[in-house]
Amino acid sequence: MFILSPVYAQQAGEMQLYWKAEKGSEDISNLPKVAADSLQAARIITNALNDFRSIGYLSANIDEIEMDSAKWDIQLYLGPIFSWARLDLENIDELMLRKVGYRKSDFEGKRIDPKQLSALMNKLQQENIDAGYPFTQLLLDSLQMREDGITAKINLIPGPKVYFDSLQINPSDLVKSSFLSSYLGIREGEPFNEKFFNRINNRIKRLNFLKQRAASSVTFMDDMAYPMLQLEAQKVNQVDGVLGLLPNELDPGKVLVTGQLNLDLHNLFQSGKRLGIEWQKMRPESQLLRMEYGHPNLLNSPIDLDLGFYLLKEDSSFLNIDLRISLGYLAGDASQLKFIAGNQRGSLLSVGQGSEQDQFNNLADTQYSYYGVNWNMITTDDPFHPFRGWNVNVSADIGNRRILENASLPPAFYESLDLRSVKFTFQASAERFSQLSSRIILRSKFQGGWIENQQLFLNELYRLGGLNSLRGFNENFFFASQYAMLNLEPRFYLDANSYFFLFYDQAYLYYELETAKFEDSPFGIGAGVSFTTNAGIFNLAYGLGNSKLQKFEFSNSKIHIGYISRF
C-alpha cells in the first residue's frame, strides 16, 4: 500500500481548518480547527492521518486541499475499516508469546493498528535476540482479505544460536576477566544476550577505577560472539594524612599525638575489591576510626558483600562502635539495592560525681541490633568532576534497642526507662549537578535524617558539621535526631579539573532528650577552590557559620583544607 504525502507551501499567520470526509465515515468533529501557520497545519494533518490509520483506516489519505491565506478546506479519504480475522503465530513458542504479553483477544476481531503490530514483532525479535539468536528475522506474510477481515502470519526465522566467548579486554592486565565477566553478566559459554551487551557502557561507568577508551564492540564468528572492551585505568586510589606532636596539657611531660589518615584503595588484586580507612584524632582523648571493605560478585555471583566498622570516641564521655554487613546487587544499570544487618554499641567511659553527673543524664550504655535496606542511584556523567546527573541515596533500618545498666550509675537512673524498645532510623540524600553554561555548574544537594525512639540519648544521635555536611563549623559540631539540610554550590571551572566555588549551607536540627531539648537553623556561607595537579587534588574552603551555639563572626570562621593524593 502506497500513501502519498502532500507538499505544503509555507504560509504565515493563523488559519482556519475545515475538515470533510466521505459520508458515513468516522466522526471528524474533534479534529483541530485552527493552526498558527501552514507548518503547524501540515503537522496536524499528518498526525490526523496517523491516528486514523491506528484505528483501522489503513488507506486514510488526503483527497484534496483548497487553501488560501485564511483557511484550508481539507477533503479526507478514510476508506474501509480493516480488522483482523486471524493472526497466525503457530511457529512461535507459547512461553515466548506470554513473555512479550501477546493475547489473542487483542488482535482477532479488532481493528488493525500498525503500531500495535510493529510493537509485537519488535518484542518478539528482541526476545529471540536476548535468548541467543542475534540474527532473528520476523516476516509478515500470507496476507489475505476475507469478508470477516484480514488474515496474516508472523513467520519467525531464528537463525543460528550464538554463544558468548570469553571477554576480550585490552589491555589485559587492568582487571581480571573473571571479575568483569561476573560483573557484566557476560559469561563464556552462555547464550548471547544483546541486553547484557548493551548495558556494558553504563555498568563500566559505575567502576570508577576504569574508563572506556572506545565503545564496546562484538564480533560474530561461526556460532560464537567475541565481546571486546577497550579500557584504561583511572587514578582513584587515595592516600593523604597528617601527623602532629603537641604537648599534652592533660598529662604534663608527655606528648600528644594528633593526626588524620585517609586511605581508599580500589580494584585490589585486579578484582574490583575495595578497602577504605579513615582515622582522625584532632582533640585530646577523642578520635574517629572508619574501615570499609567491599567484595563485589561474591563467589562469581551477582551479589556484592560489604563490611563496615565505625568507632567514635568522644573525649572521656562515651565510645560508639558500629559493625555492619550488607549484601547488595545492581538493580539496574545505574542503581544498587543493599540489605543490611548491623550492631551498634554505645558505652560510657566515665561517670562524674555530684553536680558533674548532670552532664551524663543524657548519656547511657546502649545496644542496637538492626536490619535495613539501602538504595543508591548514580547517573552522573563523570565520577570525579560531574557536569550533569544525579546521586541519590536512601537508607532505612529498624531493630531492637537495649539500655544496658551501668554499675557506676545509681539504680534510680533506670527506674523510669524502658530497657527494651524498638528503634527506627531513616536517611536520604539527593544530589544534582546542573550545567548552566560551558564553565558554570550548580551542585545542589538535599539530605535529611530521622531517628525514632521515645527515649533517645545524646550518644545515639546523628553528628553533623564540617567539610562534608555543614561548612563553617567544626567536624561533628552538632547533635540531632532529626535534620534537614540544603547545600547550594555554584562552581566556576577554570579548566576541566579545577574550579572556584561559592557555597551556602542551610540546615534545620532538632532533638529532644529526657532532660534536654535543642532546635536550631544554622547556616554556613563561604568560598573555596579545588584544583588538580599531577600529584593529587587540593581543596581549600573558607566558611562562616551562624547558629545558637556559634556567633556569625570572623573570629569563628573556619578554614577547611583537604588534599587527596591519587595513584
Coordinates of C-alpha atoms in Angstrom, one line a residue:
M1 CA 0.0 0.0 0.0
F2 CA 1.5 3.3 -1.1
I3 CA 0.2 6.5 0.6
L4 CA 1.1 9.9 -0.9
S5 CA 2.0 12.8 1.4
P6 CA 1.1 16.3 0.1
V7 CA 3.7 19.1 0.0
Y8 CA 2.7 22.4 1.5
A9 CA 4.0 25.9 0.8
Q10 CA 4.8 27.8 3.9
Q11 CA 2.2 30.4 4.9
A12 CA 2.5 32.8 7.9
G13 CA -0.4 33.8 10.1
E14 CA -3.3 31.9 11.8
M15 CA -5.7 29.9 9.6
Q16 CA -8.9 28.0 10.0
L17 CA -9.1 24.3 9.2
Y18 CA -12.3 22.9 7.7
W19 CA -12.4 19.1 7.5
K20 CA -14.6 17.0 5.2
A21 CA -14.8 13.2 4.8
E22 CA -16.9 10.7 2.8
K23 CA -20.5 10.1 4.2
G24 CA -20.8 7.6 6.9
S25 CA -17.1 7.6 7.9
E26 CA -15.6 8.2 11.3
D27 CA -16.6 11.3 13.3
I28 CA -14.2 14.1 12.4
S29 CA -15.7 16.9 14.7
N30 CA -12.9 16.6 17.2
L31 CA -10.1 17.4 14.7
P32 CA -8.2 20.7 15.3
K33 CA -9.9 23.7 13.8
V34 CA -7.1 26.3 14.0
A35 CA -3.4 26.3 13.1
A36 CA -0.9 29.0 13.9
D37 CA 0.7 28.8 10.4
S38 CA 1.0 26.4 7.5
L39 CA 3.8 24.3 9.1
Q40 CA 1.6 23.6 12.1
A41 CA -1.3 22.8 9.8
A42 CA 0.8 20.3 7.9
R43 CA 1.8 18.6 11.2
I44 CA -1.9 18.5 12.3
I45 CA -2.9 16.8 9.0
T46 CA 0.0 14.2 9.3
N47 CA -1.0 13.4 12.9
A48 CA -4.6 13.1 11.9
L49 CA -3.8 10.5 9.2
N50 CA -1.7 8.5 11.6
D51 CA -4.4 8.5 14.2
F52 CA -7.0 7.2 11.7
R53 CA -4.6 4.5 10.4
S54 CA -4.1 3.4 14.0
I55 CA -7.8 2.6 14.4
G56 CA -8.1 0.6 11.2
Y57 CA -8.4 3.1 8.4
L58 CA -5.2 1.8 6.7
S59 CA -5.9 3.6 3.4
A60 CA -6.6 7.0 5.0
N61 CA -5.2 9.8 2.9
I62 CA -5.9 13.4 1.6
D63 CA -8.1 13.7 -1.5
E64 CA -7.8 17.4 -1.9
I65 CA -6.8 20.6 -0.1
E66 CA -8.1 24.0 -1.1
M67 CA -6.1 26.7 0.6
D68 CA -5.8 30.5 0.9
S69 CA -4.2 32.8 3.4
A70 CA -7.0 32.5 5.9
K71 CA -8.4 28.9 5.7
W72 CA -7.7 25.4 4.4
D73 CA -10.5 23.1 3.2
I74 CA -9.3 19.6 3.7
Q75 CA -11.1 16.6 2.0
L76 CA -10.2 13.3 3.7
Y77 CA -10.5 9.9 2.3
L78 CA -10.7 7.3 5.1
G79 CA -11.8 4.2 3.2
P80 CA -13.0 1.0 4.8
I81 CA -12.1 -0.2 8.3
F82 CA -9.7 -3.1 8.3
S83 CA -9.9 -5.7 11.1
W84 CA -8.1 -8.8 12.0
A85 CA -9.9 -12.1 11.1
R86 CA -6.8 -14.1 12.2
L87 CA -3.2 -13.5 13.1
D88 CA -1.2 -16.8 12.9
L89 CA 1.7 -17.2 15.3
E90 CA 1.8 -21.0 15.3
N91 CA 5.6 -21.4 14.8
I92 CA 6.4 -19.2 17.8
D93 CA 6.8 -20.7 21.3
E94 CA 3.9 -20.2 23.6
L95 CA 6.2 -19.2 26.5
M96 CA 7.8 -16.5 24.4
L97 CA 4.3 -15.2 23.5
R98 CA 3.5 -14.9 27.2
K99 CA 6.8 -13.1 27.9
V100 CA 6.0 -10.4 25.3
G101 CA 2.4 -10.0 26.6
Y102 CA 0.7 -11.3 23.5
R103 CA -3.0 -12.1 23.9
K104 CA -5.1 -13.5 21.0
S105 CA -8.1 -11.3 22.1
D106 CA -6.1 -8.1 21.5
F107 CA -6.0 -8.8 17.7
E108 CA -8.6 -11.2 16.3
G109 CA -11.8 -9.3 15.6
K110 CA -10.2 -5.9 16.5
R111 CA -9.3 -3.1 14.2
I112 CA -5.8 -3.3 12.7
D113 CA -3.3 -1.0 14.4
P114 CA 0.0 -0.9 12.5
K115 CA 1.8 0.4 15.6
Q116 CA 0.5 -2.4 17.7
L117 CA 1.6 -5.0 15.2
S118 CA 5.0 -3.4 14.8
A119 CA 5.5 -3.3 18.6
L120 CA 4.6 -7.0 18.9
M121 CA 7.1 -8.0 16.2
N122 CA 9.8 -5.9 17.7
K123 CA 9.3 -7.5 21.1
L124 CA 9.4 -11.0 19.6
Q125 CA 12.6 -10.2 17.7
Q126 CA 14.3 -8.7 20.8
E127 CA 13.2 -11.7 23.0
N128 CA 14.8 -14.1 20.5
I129 CA 18.0 -11.9 20.2
D130 CA 18.3 -12.0 24.1
A131 CA 17.8 -15.8 24.0
G132 CA 20.9 -16.3 21.9
Y133 CA 19.6 -15.7 18.3
P134 CA 21.0 -12.3 17.2
F135 CA 20.2 -12.9 13.5
T136 CA 16.4 -13.4 14.1
Q137 CA 14.1 -12.3 11.4
L138 CA 10.3 -11.8 11.6
L139 CA 8.3 -11.7 8.4
L140 CA 4.6 -10.8 7.9
D141 CA 3.3 -13.0 5.1
S142 CA 0.3 -15.0 3.8
L143 CA -1.8 -11.8 3.8
Q144 CA -5.4 -12.5 2.7
M145 CA -8.5 -10.4 2.7
R146 CA -11.8 -12.1 3.6
E147 CA -15.3 -11.0 4.3
D148 CA -14.7 -11.1 8.1
G149 CA -11.3 -9.3 7.8
I150 CA -7.7 -9.8 7.1
T151 CA -5.6 -12.9 7.9
A152 CA -1.8 -12.9 8.1
K153 CA 1.0 -15.0 9.5
I154 CA 4.1 -13.8 11.5
N155 CA 6.9 -16.1 10.4
L156 CA 9.9 -16.3 12.8
I157 CA 13.2 -17.3 11.3
P158 CA 15.6 -17.6 14.3
G159 CA 18.9 -18.2 12.5
P160 CA 21.8 -19.9 14.3
K161 CA 22.1 -19.9 18.1
V162 CA 25.2 -17.9 19.2
Y163 CA 27.1 -18.2 22.5
F164 CA 29.4 -15.8 24.3
D165 CA 33.2 -16.5 24.1
S166 CA 35.4 -15.0 26.8
L167 CA 35.7 -11.2 27.2
Q168 CA 38.5 -9.7 25.2
I169 CA 40.0 -6.9 27.4
N170 CA 42.6 -4.5 26.0
P171 CA 44.9 -4.1 27.8
S172 CA 44.5 -7.4 29.6
D173 CA 46.4 -6.6 32.9
L174 CA 44.0 -3.9 34.2
V175 CA 41.3 -6.2 35.6
K176 CA 40.7 -9.9 35.8
S177 CA 38.4 -11.2 33.1
S178 CA 36.7 -13.5 35.6
F179 CA 35.6 -10.5 37.8
L180 CA 34.5 -8.4 34.8
S181 CA 32.5 -11.3 33.3
S182 CA 30.6 -11.8 36.6
Y183 CA 30.0 -8.1 37.0
L184 CA 28.7 -7.6 33.5
G185 CA 26.8 -10.9 33.4
I186 CA 28.6 -12.0 30.3
R187 CA 30.0 -15.5 30.8
E188 CA 31.8 -17.7 28.4
G189 CA 29.5 -20.5 27.0
E190 CA 26.2 -18.8 27.8
P191 CA 23.8 -17.7 25.0
F192 CA 24.4 -14.3 23.5
N193 CA 22.2 -11.6 25.2
E194 CA 22.0 -8.2 23.5
K195 CA 20.6 -6.6 26.6
F196 CA 23.6 -7.6 28.6
F197 CA 25.9 -6.4 25.9
N198 CA 24.2 -3.0 25.5
R199 CA 24.5 -2.3 29.2
I200 CA 28.3 -2.7 29.3
N201 CA 28.9 1.1 28.9
N202 CA 26.6 2.1 31.8
R203 CA 28.0 -0.7 34.0
I204 CA 31.6 0.3 33.4
K205 CA 30.7 3.9 34.4
R206 CA 30.0 2.6 37.9
L207 CA 33.5 1.2 38.2
N208 CA 35.4 4.5 39.0
F209 CA 38.8 2.8 38.6
L210 CA 38.1 2.0 34.9
K211 CA 37.3 4.1 31.8
Q212 CA 36.4 3.1 28.3
R213 CA 38.7 4.3 25.6
A214 CA 36.1 3.4 23.0
A215 CA 32.6 1.9 22.9
S216 CA 32.4 -1.8 23.4
S217 CA 32.1 -4.0 20.3
V218 CA 31.2 -7.6 19.4
T219 CA 32.4 -9.8 16.6
F220 CA 30.4 -12.8 15.4
M221 CA 32.3 -15.8 14.0
D222 CA 30.6 -19.1 13.4
D223 CA 28.3 -19.6 16.4
M224 CA 30.4 -17.5 18.8
A225 CA 30.2 -13.8 19.9
Y226 CA 33.5 -12.2 20.9
P227 CA 32.9 -9.0 23.0
M228 CA 35.8 -6.5 23.0
L229 CA 36.4 -3.9 25.7
Q230 CA 38.9 -1.0 25.2
L231 CA 39.8 0.2 28.7
E232 CA 42.1 2.4 30.6
A233 CA 42.9 2.8 34.3
Q234 CA 41.8 5.8 36.3
K235 CA 43.7 7.2 39.2
V236 CA 41.2 6.6 42.0
N237 CA 43.4 5.2 44.8
Q238 CA 43.7 7.9 47.5
V239 CA 46.0 8.4 50.4
D240 CA 46.5 11.5 52.5
G241 CA 47.4 12.1 56.1
V242 CA 49.0 14.5 58.6
L243 CA 50.7 13.8 61.9
G244 CA 51.2 16.2 64.7
L245 CA 53.1 16.1 68.0
L246 CA 51.9 18.5 70.7
P247 CA 52.5 19.0 74.5
N248 CA 49.8 17.0 76.4
E249 CA 48.0 19.5 78.6
L250 CA 46.1 16.8 80.4
D251 CA 49.3 14.8 81.2
P252 CA 52.2 17.2 81.6
G253 CA 55.6 15.9 80.5
K254 CA 54.1 13.7 77.8
V255 CA 53.5 14.2 74.1
L256 CA 50.0 14.2 72.5
V257 CA 49.8 12.6 69.0
T258 CA 47.2 14.1 66.7
G259 CA 46.6 13.5 63.1
Q260 CA 44.4 12.3 60.3
L261 CA 44.7 9.5 57.7
N262 CA 42.6 8.7 54.7
L263 CA 43.3 5.6 52.7
D264 CA 41.0 4.5 49.8
L265 CA 42.2 1.6 47.6
H266 CA 40.2 0.3 44.6
N267 CA 40.5 -2.7 42.4
L268 CA 42.7 -4.7 44.8
F269 CA 44.2 -7.7 43.1
Q270 CA 42.6 -6.5 39.8
S271 CA 39.3 -8.0 41.1
G272 CA 37.3 -4.9 41.9
K273 CA 37.7 -5.2 45.7
R274 CA 37.9 -2.0 47.8
L275 CA 39.5 -1.1 51.1
G276 CA 38.8 2.2 52.9
I277 CA 40.3 3.5 56.2
E278 CA 39.7 6.9 57.8
W279 CA 41.3 7.9 61.1
Q280 CA 41.1 11.2 62.9
K281 CA 42.4 12.4 66.2
M282 CA 42.2 16.2 66.3
R283 CA 41.5 16.6 70.0
P284 CA 42.8 15.0 73.2
E285 CA 41.0 11.8 74.2
S286 CA 38.8 12.0 71.1
Q287 CA 39.2 10.0 67.9
L288 CA 37.3 8.5 64.9
L289 CA 38.1 5.4 63.0
R290 CA 36.1 4.1 60.0
M291 CA 37.0 1.0 58.0
E292 CA 35.2 -0.4 55.0
Y293 CA 35.8 -3.5 52.8
G294 CA 33.9 -4.2 49.5
H295 CA 33.9 -7.5 47.8
P296 CA 32.0 -7.4 44.5
N297 CA 30.5 -10.5 42.8
L298 CA 30.9 -12.8 45.8
L299 CA 31.8 -16.4 44.5
N300 CA 31.2 -15.2 40.9
S301 CA 27.6 -14.4 41.8
P302 CA 25.8 -11.0 41.2
I303 CA 25.9 -10.4 45.0
D304 CA 28.2 -7.8 46.5
L305 CA 29.5 -8.1 50.0
D306 CA 30.3 -5.1 52.1
L307 CA 31.7 -4.9 55.7
G308 CA 31.9 -1.8 57.8
F309 CA 33.4 -0.8 61.1
Y310 CA 32.9 2.6 62.7
L311 CA 34.4 3.9 66.0
L312 CA 33.8 7.3 67.7
K313 CA 35.4 8.2 71.0
E314 CA 34.1 11.5 72.4
D315 CA 36.7 12.7 74.9
S316 CA 36.1 11.0 78.2
S317 CA 32.3 10.8 77.8
F318 CA 31.4 7.8 75.6
L319 CA 32.6 5.4 72.9
N320 CA 30.4 4.3 70.0
I321 CA 31.1 1.3 67.8
D322 CA 29.0 0.2 64.8
L323 CA 29.6 -3.1 63.0
R324 CA 27.6 -3.9 59.8
I325 CA 27.4 -6.3 56.9
S326 CA 25.5 -5.8 53.7
L327 CA 24.6 -7.9 50.6
G328 CA 23.8 -5.9 47.5
Y329 CA 23.1 -6.3 43.8
L330 CA 22.7 -4.0 40.9
A331 CA 19.0 -3.3 40.5
G332 CA 19.6 -1.6 37.2
D333 CA 22.4 0.0 35.1
A334 CA 22.6 2.9 37.4
S335 CA 21.2 1.7 40.8
Q336 CA 22.1 -0.7 43.6
L337 CA 20.0 -2.3 46.3
K338 CA 21.5 -3.5 49.6
F339 CA 20.2 -5.5 52.5
I340 CA 22.0 -4.6 55.8
A341 CA 22.4 -6.2 59.2
G342 CA 24.3 -4.5 62.0
N343 CA 25.0 -3.8 65.6
Q344 CA 25.7 -0.5 67.4
R345 CA 27.1 -0.3 70.8
G346 CA 27.4 2.9 72.9
S347 CA 29.4 2.8 76.1
L348 CA 30.0 5.4 78.8
L349 CA 33.7 5.9 79.6
S350 CA 33.3 7.7 82.9
V351 CA 30.6 9.0 85.2
G352 CA 31.1 12.2 87.2
Q353 CA 30.3 12.7 90.9
G354 CA 27.8 15.2 92.4
S355 CA 27.0 18.1 90.1
E356 CA 29.4 16.7 87.5
Q357 CA 27.0 13.8 87.0
D358 CA 24.4 16.1 85.4
Q359 CA 26.2 16.0 82.1
F360 CA 25.7 12.2 82.0
N361 CA 21.9 12.3 82.5
N362 CA 21.5 12.3 78.7
L363 CA 24.1 9.5 78.1
A364 CA 23.7 5.8 78.5
D365 CA 25.1 2.4 77.6
T366 CA 23.0 1.1 74.7
Q367 CA 23.0 -1.7 72.2
Y368 CA 21.0 -1.5 68.9
S369 CA 20.7 -4.6 66.7
Y370 CA 19.1 -3.7 63.4
Y371 CA 18.2 -4.8 59.8
G372 CA 17.8 -2.4 57.0
V373 CA 17.9 -1.6 53.3
N374 CA 19.8 0.9 51.2
W375 CA 19.1 2.1 47.6
N376 CA 21.6 4.1 45.6
M377 CA 21.3 5.6 42.1
I378 CA 24.1 7.4 40.2
T379 CA 23.6 8.9 36.8
T380 CA 26.4 11.5 36.8
D381 CA 28.4 11.8 33.6
D382 CA 31.8 11.7 35.4
P383 CA 32.7 10.2 38.8
F384 CA 35.1 13.0 39.8
H385 CA 34.0 16.2 38.0
P386 CA 30.4 15.7 37.1
F387 CA 28.6 18.3 35.0
R388 CA 25.2 16.6 34.8
G389 CA 23.3 13.9 36.6
W390 CA 22.0 12.7 40.0
N391 CA 23.4 10.9 43.0
V392 CA 20.5 9.6 45.2
N393 CA 20.9 7.6 48.3
V394 CA 18.1 6.3 50.6
S395 CA 18.5 4.0 53.7
A396 CA 16.3 2.8 56.5
D397 CA 16.7 0.4 59.3
I398 CA 14.8 -0.9 62.3
G399 CA 15.7 -3.1 65.3
N400 CA 15.7 -3.7 69.0
R401 CA 17.4 -1.1 71.2
R402 CA 18.5 -2.2 74.7
I403 CA 19.6 0.1 77.5
L404 CA 22.4 -1.6 79.4
E405 CA 22.7 -0.9 83.1
N406 CA 26.0 0.7 84.2
A407 CA 27.1 -0.2 87.7
S408 CA 28.6 3.4 88.1
L409 CA 25.1 4.9 87.8
P410 CA 22.5 4.8 90.6
P411 CA 19.7 2.3 90.1
A412 CA 17.2 5.2 90.3
F413 CA 18.5 6.4 86.9
Y414 CA 16.9 3.3 85.2
E415 CA 13.6 3.2 87.1
S416 CA 11.7 5.4 84.6
L417 CA 13.4 3.9 81.5
D418 CA 12.1 1.2 79.2
L419 CA 15.2 -1.0 78.9
R420 CA 13.9 -2.7 75.7
S421 CA 12.3 -0.8 72.8
V422 CA 12.1 -0.5 69.0
K423 CA 14.3 2.0 67.2
F424 CA 13.9 3.2 63.6
T425 CA 16.2 5.4 61.5
F426 CA 15.9 6.9 58.1
Q427 CA 18.3 8.9 56.0
A428 CA 18.1 10.2 52.4
S429 CA 20.1 12.4 50.2
A430 CA 19.6 13.7 46.6
E431 CA 22.5 15.5 44.9
R432 CA 22.1 17.1 41.5
F433 CA 24.6 18.6 39.1
S434 CA 23.2 21.0 36.5
Q435 CA 25.3 22.6 33.7
L436 CA 24.3 26.3 33.4
S437 CA 27.0 27.1 30.8
S438 CA 30.2 25.7 29.4
R439 CA 32.1 26.6 32.6
I440 CA 29.4 27.0 35.3
I441 CA 28.0 24.1 37.2
L442 CA 25.4 24.2 40.0
R443 CA 25.8 21.5 42.6
S444 CA 22.6 21.2 44.8
K445 CA 22.1 18.7 47.5
F446 CA 19.3 17.9 49.9
Q447 CA 19.8 15.5 52.8
G448 CA 17.8 14.6 55.8
G449 CA 17.6 12.1 58.7
W450 CA 15.3 10.9 61.4
I451 CA 15.8 8.7 64.4
E452 CA 12.6 7.5 66.1
N453 CA 12.5 6.2 69.7
Q454 CA 10.8 7.5 72.8
Q455 CA 14.0 7.5 74.9
L456 CA 16.9 8.7 72.9
F457 CA 20.3 9.6 74.4
L458 CA 22.9 12.1 73.2
N459 CA 25.4 9.4 72.2
E460 CA 22.8 7.8 69.8
L461 CA 22.2 11.0 67.7
Y462 CA 23.5 12.0 64.3
R463 CA 26.7 14.0 64.2
L464 CA 26.8 16.9 61.7
G465 CA 29.1 19.8 60.8
G466 CA 32.3 20.1 58.9
L467 CA 33.6 19.9 55.3
N468 CA 31.2 17.2 54.1
S469 CA 27.9 18.4 55.7
L470 CA 27.6 21.9 57.2
R471 CA 30.6 24.1 56.4
G472 CA 31.6 27.0 58.7
F473 CA 31.6 24.7 61.7
N474 CA 33.9 22.1 63.2
E475 CA 33.6 18.4 62.4
N476 CA 30.8 16.7 64.3
F477 CA 29.9 20.0 66.0
F478 CA 26.1 19.3 66.2
F479 CA 23.9 16.6 67.6
A480 CA 20.5 15.9 66.0
S481 CA 17.8 13.2 66.0
Q482 CA 16.1 14.9 63.1
Y483 CA 17.7 17.1 60.5
A484 CA 17.2 18.6 57.0
M485 CA 20.0 20.2 55.1
L486 CA 20.3 22.1 51.7
N487 CA 23.7 22.7 50.1
L488 CA 24.0 25.1 47.1
E489 CA 27.3 25.3 45.4
P490 CA 27.9 27.1 42.1
R491 CA 31.2 26.0 40.5
F492 CA 33.2 28.1 38.1
Y493 CA 35.5 25.9 36.2
L494 CA 39.0 27.2 35.3
D495 CA 39.8 24.1 33.3
A496 CA 38.5 20.5 33.1
N497 CA 39.5 19.6 36.6
S498 CA 39.9 22.8 38.6
Y499 CA 37.2 25.2 39.8
F500 CA 36.4 28.1 42.1
F501 CA 33.2 27.8 44.1
L502 CA 30.8 29.6 46.4
F503 CA 28.6 27.8 48.9
Y504 CA 25.5 28.3 51.1
D505 CA 24.6 25.5 53.5
Q506 CA 21.3 25.7 55.4
A507 CA 20.1 23.2 58.0
Y508 CA 17.4 22.5 60.4
L509 CA 18.4 20.5 63.5
Y510 CA 16.3 19.1 66.3
Y511 CA 16.5 16.7 69.2
E512 CA 14.6 16.1 72.4
L513 CA 16.0 14.0 75.3
E514 CA 14.9 13.2 78.8
T515 CA 16.3 16.4 80.2
A516 CA 17.4 18.5 77.2
K517 CA 15.9 19.9 74.0
F518 CA 17.6 21.5 71.1
E519 CA 16.2 23.2 67.9
D520 CA 18.2 25.4 65.6
S521 CA 18.5 26.5 61.9
P522 CA 22.2 27.0 61.4
F523 CA 23.7 28.1 58.1
G524 CA 27.2 28.5 56.6
I525 CA 28.4 30.6 53.7
G526 CA 31.8 30.8 52.1
A527 CA 34.0 30.2 49.1
G528 CA 36.8 27.9 48.0
V529 CA 38.9 26.5 45.3
S530 CA 39.7 23.0 44.1
F531 CA 42.5 22.3 41.7
T532 CA 44.1 19.1 40.3
T533 CA 47.8 18.6 39.8
N534 CA 49.8 15.6 38.8
A535 CA 50.3 14.8 42.5
G536 CA 46.7 15.0 43.6
I537 CA 43.7 17.2 44.3
F538 CA 43.9 20.2 46.7
N539 CA 40.7 21.7 48.2
L540 CA 40.5 24.9 50.3
A541 CA 37.3 26.3 51.6
Y542 CA 36.8 29.4 53.9
G543 CA 33.4 29.4 55.7
L544 CA 31.5 31.4 58.2
G545 CA 28.7 29.7 60.3
N546 CA 25.9 31.0 62.3
S547 CA 23.9 29.1 64.9
K548 CA 22.7 29.4 68.5
L549 CA 26.0 27.8 69.5
Q550 CA 28.3 29.9 67.3
K551 CA 28.0 33.6 66.5
F552 CA 28.4 34.9 63.0
E553 CA 31.8 36.5 63.5
F554 CA 35.1 36.4 61.6
S555 CA 36.8 35.2 64.7
N556 CA 34.7 32.0 64.4
S557 CA 35.5 31.4 60.7
K558 CA 36.7 28.0 59.6
I559 CA 39.3 27.1 57.0
H560 CA 38.7 23.6 55.6
I561 CA 41.8 22.2 53.9
G562 CA 41.9 18.9 52.1
Y563 CA 44.5 17.2 50.0
I564 CA 43.9 13.9 48.1
S565 CA 46.8 12.1 46.5
R566 CA 45.6 9.8 43.7
F567 CA 47.5 6.9 42.2

